[in-house]
PDB file of C-alpha atoms in Angstrom:
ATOM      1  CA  UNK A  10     -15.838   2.960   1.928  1.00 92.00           C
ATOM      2  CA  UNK A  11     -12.561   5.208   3.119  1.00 95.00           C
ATOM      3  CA  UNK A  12     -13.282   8.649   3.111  1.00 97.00           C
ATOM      4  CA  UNK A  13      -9.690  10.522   2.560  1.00 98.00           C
ATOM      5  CA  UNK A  14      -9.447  14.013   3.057  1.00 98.00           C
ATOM      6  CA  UNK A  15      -6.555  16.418   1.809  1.00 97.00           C
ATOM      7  CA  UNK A  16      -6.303  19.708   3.620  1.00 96.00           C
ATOM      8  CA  UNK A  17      -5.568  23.106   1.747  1.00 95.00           C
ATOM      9  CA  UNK A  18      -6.965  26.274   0.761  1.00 94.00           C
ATOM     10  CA  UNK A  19      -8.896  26.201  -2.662  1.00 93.00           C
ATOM     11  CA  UNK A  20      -7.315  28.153  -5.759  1.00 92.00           C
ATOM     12  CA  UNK A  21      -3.854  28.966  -7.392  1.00 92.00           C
ATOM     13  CA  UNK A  22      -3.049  31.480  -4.852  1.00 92.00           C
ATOM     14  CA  UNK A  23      -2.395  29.154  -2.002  1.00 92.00           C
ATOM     15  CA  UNK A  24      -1.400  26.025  -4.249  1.00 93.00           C
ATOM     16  CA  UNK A  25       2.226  25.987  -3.252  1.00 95.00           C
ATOM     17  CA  UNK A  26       1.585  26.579   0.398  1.00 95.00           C
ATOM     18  CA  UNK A  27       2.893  24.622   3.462  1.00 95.00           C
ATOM     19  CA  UNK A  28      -0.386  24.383   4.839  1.00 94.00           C
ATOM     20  CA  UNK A  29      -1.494  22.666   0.784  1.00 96.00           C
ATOM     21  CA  UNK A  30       0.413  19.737   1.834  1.00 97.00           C
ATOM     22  CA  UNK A  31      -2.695  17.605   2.411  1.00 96.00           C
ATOM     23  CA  UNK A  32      -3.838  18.308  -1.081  1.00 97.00           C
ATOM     24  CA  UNK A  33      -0.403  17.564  -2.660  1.00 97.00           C
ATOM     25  CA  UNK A  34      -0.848  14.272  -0.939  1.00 98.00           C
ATOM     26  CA  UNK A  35      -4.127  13.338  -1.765  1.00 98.00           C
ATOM     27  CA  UNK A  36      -3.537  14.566  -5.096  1.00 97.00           C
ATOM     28  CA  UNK A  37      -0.639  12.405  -5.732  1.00 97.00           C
ATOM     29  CA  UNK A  38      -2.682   9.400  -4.491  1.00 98.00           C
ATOM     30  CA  UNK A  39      -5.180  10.227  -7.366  1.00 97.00           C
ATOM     31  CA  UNK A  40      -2.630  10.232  -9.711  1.00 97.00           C
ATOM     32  CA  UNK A  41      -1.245   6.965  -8.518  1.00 96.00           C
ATOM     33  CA  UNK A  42      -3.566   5.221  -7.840  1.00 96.00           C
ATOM     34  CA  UNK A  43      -5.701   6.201 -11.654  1.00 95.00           C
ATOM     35  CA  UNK A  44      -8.493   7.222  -9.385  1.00 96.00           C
ATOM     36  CA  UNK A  45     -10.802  10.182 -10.962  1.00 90.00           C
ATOM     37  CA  UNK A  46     -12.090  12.137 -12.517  1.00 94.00           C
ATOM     38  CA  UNK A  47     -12.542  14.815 -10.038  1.00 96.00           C
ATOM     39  CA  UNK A  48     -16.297  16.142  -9.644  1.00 96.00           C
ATOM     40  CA  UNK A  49     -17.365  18.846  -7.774  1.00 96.00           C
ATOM     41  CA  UNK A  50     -19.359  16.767  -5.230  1.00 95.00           C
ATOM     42  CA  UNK A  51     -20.205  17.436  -1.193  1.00 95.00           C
ATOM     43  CA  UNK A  52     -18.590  21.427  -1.187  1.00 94.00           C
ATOM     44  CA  UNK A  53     -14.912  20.556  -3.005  1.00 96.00           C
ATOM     45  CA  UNK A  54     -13.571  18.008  -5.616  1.00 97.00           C
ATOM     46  CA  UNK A  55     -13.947  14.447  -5.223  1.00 97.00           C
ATOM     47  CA  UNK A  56     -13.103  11.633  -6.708  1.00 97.00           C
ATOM     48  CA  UNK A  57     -13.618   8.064  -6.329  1.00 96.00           C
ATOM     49  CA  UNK A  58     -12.349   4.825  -7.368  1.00 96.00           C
ATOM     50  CA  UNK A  59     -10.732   1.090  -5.656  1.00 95.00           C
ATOM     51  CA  UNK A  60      -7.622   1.669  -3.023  1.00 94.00           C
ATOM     52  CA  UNK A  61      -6.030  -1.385  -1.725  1.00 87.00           C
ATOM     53  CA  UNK A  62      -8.987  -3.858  -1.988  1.00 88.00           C
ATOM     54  CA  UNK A  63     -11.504  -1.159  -0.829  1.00 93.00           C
ATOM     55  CA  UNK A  64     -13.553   1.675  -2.166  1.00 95.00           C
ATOM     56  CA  UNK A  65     -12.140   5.061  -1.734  1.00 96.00           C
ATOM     57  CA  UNK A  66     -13.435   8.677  -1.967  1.00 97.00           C
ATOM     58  CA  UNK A  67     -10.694  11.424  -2.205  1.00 98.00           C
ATOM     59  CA  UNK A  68     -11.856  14.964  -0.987  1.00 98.00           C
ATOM     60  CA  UNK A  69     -10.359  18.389  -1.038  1.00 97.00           C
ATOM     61  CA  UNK A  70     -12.522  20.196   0.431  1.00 96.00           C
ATOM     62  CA  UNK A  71     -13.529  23.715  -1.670  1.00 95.00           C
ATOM     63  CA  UNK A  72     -14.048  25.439   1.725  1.00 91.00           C
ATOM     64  CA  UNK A  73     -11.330  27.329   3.163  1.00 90.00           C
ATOM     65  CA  UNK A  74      -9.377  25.343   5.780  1.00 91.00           C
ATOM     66  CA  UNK A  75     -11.300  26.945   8.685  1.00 92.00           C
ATOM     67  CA  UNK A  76     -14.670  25.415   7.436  1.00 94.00           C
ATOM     68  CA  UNK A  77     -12.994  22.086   5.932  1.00 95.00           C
ATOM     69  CA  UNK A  78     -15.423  20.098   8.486  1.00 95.00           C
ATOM     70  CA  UNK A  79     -18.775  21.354   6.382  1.00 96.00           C
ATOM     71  CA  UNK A  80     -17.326  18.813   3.495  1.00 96.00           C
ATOM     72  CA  UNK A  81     -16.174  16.246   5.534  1.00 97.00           C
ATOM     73  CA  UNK A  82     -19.366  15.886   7.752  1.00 97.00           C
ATOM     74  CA  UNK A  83     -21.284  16.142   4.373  1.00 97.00           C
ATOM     75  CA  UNK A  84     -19.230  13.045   2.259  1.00 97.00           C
ATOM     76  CA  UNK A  85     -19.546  11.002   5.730  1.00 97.00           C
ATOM     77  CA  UNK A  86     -22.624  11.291   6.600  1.00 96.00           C
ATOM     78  CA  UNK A  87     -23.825  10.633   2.873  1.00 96.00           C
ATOM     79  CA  UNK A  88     -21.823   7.383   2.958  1.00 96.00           C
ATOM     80  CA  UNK A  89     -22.668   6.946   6.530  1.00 96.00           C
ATOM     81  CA  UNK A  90     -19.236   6.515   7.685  1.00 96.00           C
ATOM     82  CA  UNK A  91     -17.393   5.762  10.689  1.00 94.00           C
ATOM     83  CA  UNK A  92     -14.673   7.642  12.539  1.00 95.00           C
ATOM     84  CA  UNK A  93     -12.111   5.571  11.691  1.00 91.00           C
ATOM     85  CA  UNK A  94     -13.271   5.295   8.405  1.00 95.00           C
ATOM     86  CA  UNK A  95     -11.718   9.073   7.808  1.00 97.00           C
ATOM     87  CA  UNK A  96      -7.912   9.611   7.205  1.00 97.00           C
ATOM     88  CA  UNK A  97      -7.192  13.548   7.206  1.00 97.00           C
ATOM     89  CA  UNK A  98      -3.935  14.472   5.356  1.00 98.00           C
ATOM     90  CA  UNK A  99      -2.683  17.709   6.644  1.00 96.00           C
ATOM     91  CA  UNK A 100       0.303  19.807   7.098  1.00 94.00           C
ATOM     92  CA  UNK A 101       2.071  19.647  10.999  1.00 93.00           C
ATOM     93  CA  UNK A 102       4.407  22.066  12.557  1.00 92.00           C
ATOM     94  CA  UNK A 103       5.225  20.639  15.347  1.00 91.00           C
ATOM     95  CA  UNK A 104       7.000  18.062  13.060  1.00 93.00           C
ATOM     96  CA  UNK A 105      10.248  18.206  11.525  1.00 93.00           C
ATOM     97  CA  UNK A 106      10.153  18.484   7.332  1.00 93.00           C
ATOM     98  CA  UNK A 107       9.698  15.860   5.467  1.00 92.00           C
ATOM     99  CA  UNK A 108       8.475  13.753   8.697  1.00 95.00           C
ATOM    100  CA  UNK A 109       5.211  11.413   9.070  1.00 96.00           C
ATOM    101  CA  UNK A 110       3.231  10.539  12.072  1.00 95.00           C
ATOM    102  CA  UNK A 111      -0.184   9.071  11.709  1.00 96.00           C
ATOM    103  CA  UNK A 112      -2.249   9.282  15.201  1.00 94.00           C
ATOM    104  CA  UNK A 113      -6.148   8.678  15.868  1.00 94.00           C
ATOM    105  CA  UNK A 114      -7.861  11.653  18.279  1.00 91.00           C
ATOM    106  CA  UNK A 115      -5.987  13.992  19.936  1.00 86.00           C
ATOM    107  CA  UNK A 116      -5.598  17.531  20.244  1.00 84.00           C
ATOM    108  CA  UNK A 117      -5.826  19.824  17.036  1.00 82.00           C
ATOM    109  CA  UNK A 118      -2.704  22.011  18.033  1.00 74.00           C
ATOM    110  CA  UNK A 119      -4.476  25.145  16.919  1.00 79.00           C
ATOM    111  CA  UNK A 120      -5.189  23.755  13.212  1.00 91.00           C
ATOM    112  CA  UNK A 121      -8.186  25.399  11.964  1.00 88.00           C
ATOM    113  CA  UNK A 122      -8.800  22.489   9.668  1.00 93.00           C
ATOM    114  CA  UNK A 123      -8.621  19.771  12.353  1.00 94.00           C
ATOM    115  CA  UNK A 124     -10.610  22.005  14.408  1.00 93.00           C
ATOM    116  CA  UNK A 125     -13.301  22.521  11.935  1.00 95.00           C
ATOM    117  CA  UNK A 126     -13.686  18.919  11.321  1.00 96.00           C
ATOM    118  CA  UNK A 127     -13.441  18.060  15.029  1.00 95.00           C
ATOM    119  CA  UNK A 128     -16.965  20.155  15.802  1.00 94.00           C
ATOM    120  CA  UNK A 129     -18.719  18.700  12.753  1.00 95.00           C
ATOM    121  CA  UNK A 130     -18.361  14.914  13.196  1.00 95.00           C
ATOM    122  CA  UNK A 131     -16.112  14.273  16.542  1.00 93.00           C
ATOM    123  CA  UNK A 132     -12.026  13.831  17.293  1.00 94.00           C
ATOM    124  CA  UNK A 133     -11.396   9.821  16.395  1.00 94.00           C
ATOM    125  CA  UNK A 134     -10.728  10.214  12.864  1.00 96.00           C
ATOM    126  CA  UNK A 135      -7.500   9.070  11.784  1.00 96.00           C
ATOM    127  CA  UNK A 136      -4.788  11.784  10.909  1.00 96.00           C
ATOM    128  CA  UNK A 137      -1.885  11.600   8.727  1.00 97.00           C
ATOM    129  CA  UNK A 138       0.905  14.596  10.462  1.00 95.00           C
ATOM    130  CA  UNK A 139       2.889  15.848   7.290  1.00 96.00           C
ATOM    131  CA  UNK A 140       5.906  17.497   8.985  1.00 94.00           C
ATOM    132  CA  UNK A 141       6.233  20.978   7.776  1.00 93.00           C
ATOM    133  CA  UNK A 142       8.888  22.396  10.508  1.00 90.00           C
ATOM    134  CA  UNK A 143       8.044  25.334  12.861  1.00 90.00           C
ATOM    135  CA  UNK A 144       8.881  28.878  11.623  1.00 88.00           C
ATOM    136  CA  UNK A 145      10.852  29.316  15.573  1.00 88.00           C
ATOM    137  CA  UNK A 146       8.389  32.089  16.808  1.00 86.00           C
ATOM    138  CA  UNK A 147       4.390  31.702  17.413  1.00 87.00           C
ATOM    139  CA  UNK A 148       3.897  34.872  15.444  1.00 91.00           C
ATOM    140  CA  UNK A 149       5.532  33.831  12.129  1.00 92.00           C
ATOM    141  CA  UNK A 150       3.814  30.566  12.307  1.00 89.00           C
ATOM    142  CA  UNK A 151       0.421  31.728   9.911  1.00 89.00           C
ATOM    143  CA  UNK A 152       2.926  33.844   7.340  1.00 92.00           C
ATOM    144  CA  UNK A 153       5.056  30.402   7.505  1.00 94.00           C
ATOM    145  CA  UNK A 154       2.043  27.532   6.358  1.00 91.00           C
ATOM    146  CA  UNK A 155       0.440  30.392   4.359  1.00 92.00           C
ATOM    147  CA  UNK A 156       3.875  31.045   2.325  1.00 92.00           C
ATOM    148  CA  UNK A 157       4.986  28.811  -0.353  1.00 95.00           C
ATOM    149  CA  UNK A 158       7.215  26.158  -0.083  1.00 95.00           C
ATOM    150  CA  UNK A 159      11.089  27.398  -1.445  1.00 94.00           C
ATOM    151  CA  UNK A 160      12.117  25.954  -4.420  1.00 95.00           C
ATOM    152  CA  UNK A 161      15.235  23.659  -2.782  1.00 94.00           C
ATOM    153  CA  UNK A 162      12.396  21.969  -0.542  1.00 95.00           C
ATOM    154  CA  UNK A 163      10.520  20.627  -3.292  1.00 95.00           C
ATOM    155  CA  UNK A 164      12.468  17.718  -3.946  1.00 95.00           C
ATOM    156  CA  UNK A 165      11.605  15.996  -0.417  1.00 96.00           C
ATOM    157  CA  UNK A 166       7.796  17.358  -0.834  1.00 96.00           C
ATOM    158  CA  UNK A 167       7.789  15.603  -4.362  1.00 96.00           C
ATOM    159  CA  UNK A 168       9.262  12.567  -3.015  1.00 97.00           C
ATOM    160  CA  UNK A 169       7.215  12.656   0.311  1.00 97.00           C
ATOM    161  CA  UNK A 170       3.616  13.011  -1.476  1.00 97.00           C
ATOM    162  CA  UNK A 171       4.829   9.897  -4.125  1.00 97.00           C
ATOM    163  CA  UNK A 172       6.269   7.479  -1.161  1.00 97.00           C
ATOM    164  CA  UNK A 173       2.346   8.544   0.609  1.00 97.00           C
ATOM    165  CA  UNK A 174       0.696   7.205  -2.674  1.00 97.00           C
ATOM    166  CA  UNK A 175       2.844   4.316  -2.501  1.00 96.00           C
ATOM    167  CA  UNK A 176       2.478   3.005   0.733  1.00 97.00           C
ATOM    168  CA  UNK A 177      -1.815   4.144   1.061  1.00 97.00           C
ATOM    169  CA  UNK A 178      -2.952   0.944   0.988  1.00 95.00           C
ATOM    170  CA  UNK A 179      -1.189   0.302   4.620  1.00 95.00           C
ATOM    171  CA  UNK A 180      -3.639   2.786   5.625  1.00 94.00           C
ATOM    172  CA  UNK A 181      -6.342   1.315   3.873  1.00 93.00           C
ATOM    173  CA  UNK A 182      -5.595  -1.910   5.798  1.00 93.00           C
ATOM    174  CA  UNK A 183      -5.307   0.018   9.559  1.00 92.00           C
ATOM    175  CA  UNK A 184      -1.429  -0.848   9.284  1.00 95.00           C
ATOM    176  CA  UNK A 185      -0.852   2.803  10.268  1.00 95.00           C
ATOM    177  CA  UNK A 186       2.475   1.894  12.043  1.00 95.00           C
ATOM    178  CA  UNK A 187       3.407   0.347   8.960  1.00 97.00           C
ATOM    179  CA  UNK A 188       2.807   2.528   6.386  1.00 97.00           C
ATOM    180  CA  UNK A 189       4.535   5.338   8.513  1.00 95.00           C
ATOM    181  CA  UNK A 190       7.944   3.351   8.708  1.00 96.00           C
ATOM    182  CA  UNK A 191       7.542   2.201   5.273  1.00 96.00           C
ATOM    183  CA  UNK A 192       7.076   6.201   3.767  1.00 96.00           C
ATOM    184  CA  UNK A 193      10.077   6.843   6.588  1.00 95.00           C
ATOM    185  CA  UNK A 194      12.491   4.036   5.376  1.00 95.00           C
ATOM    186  CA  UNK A 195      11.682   5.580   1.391  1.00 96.00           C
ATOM    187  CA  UNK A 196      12.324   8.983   2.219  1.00 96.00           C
ATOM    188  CA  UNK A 197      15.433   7.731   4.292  1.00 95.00           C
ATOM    189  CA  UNK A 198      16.576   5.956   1.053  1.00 94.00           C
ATOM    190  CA  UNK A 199      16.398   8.421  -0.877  1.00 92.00           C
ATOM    191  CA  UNK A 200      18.689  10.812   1.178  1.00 92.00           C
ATOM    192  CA  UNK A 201      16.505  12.602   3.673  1.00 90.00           C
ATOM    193  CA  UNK A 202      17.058  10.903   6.060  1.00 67.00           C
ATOM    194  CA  UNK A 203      19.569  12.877   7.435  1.00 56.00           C
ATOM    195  CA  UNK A 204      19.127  15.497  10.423  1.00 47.00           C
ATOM    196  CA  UNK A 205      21.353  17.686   9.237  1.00 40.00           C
ATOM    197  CA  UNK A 206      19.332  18.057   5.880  1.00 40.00           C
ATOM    198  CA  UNK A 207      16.303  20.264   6.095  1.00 41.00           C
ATOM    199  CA  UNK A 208      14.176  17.846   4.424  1.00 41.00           C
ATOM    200  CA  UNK A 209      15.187  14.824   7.305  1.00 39.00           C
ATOM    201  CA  UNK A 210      12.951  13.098   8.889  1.00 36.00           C
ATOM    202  CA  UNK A 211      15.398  12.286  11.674  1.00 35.00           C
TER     203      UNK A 211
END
């Protein structure tokens, strides 16, 4: 069993947000992938189904991002799962738009979501950095992930979220260098590549 985690705010009022990102992503991989229905199941929505030759469970937590960990500890400890057994999607500042790094451990940068989750089950879970540029200043960065993404970045957050849901089952298979270079070369080819674009991931 995988255990992947999208993280976000719950309701309509922060559904376009930078700091959504991780539920776009998972979300997309859902749709994808055919893998539902969504219940309400371990605090938030889950859904599970197969994912490159493995079972999956999707979770978005219903929490708010600063207690994300309460579902994730919840959903892993059910299926007693490992660290590396949990992939966290979730939005990353200190990354350029449209860019994708995925790292094991680390430091949580001041993400309350990482944060959260780090305290309830450890720091070796996998994470999947979703580039959502830095605002410049440290004190516009919560009005930045909390504000909506602007219209003319949606196209590289539509295509970024679909090239994820292509490429999962890298993850699935620990090929985390892979999949990254593979969702890079995609978004590349589809003209954000470019680091003169907002969207690059140059």
């Amino acid at each position: 069993m995988l255990l992947l985690v999208g993280l976000g705010n719950p309701g309509a009022r922060y559904a376009g947000n930078r700091h959504n990102i991780g539920f776009m992503a998972v979300d997309a991989i859902a749709k994808r992938h055919g893998i539902g229905p969504w219940r309400r199941r371990f605090q938030g929505a889950a859904a599970e189904g197969p994912l490159g030759g493995t079972r999956a469970l999707l979770l978005l937590p219903g929490t708010y991002m600063n207690e994300s960990g309460r579902a994730v500890a919840e959903a892993a400890h059910f299926y007693k799962l490992g660290l590396f057994d949990i992939v966290v999607f979730h939005d990353e500042i200190e990354l350029p738009a449209g860019k994708v790094r995925v790292k094991t451990g680390g430091g949580n940068a001041g993400h309350n979501g990482l944060r959260s989750i780090s305290e309830q089950v450890g720091n070796d879970y996998r994470r999947v950095r979703i580039g959502v540029s830095h605002p410049g200043a440290k004190e516009l960065v919560h009005g930045h992930v909390l504000s909506d993404f602007a219209k003319s970045e949606m196209p590289w957050v539509e295509a970024l979220c679909e090239f994820i849901a292509d490429n999962v089952g890298l993850l699935v298979k620990g090929q985390d260098a892979t999949f990254q270079n593979k969702v890079h070369l995609a978004m590349r080819a589809k003209g954000f590549g470019d680091s003169k674009d907002p969207g690059g991931t140059d």
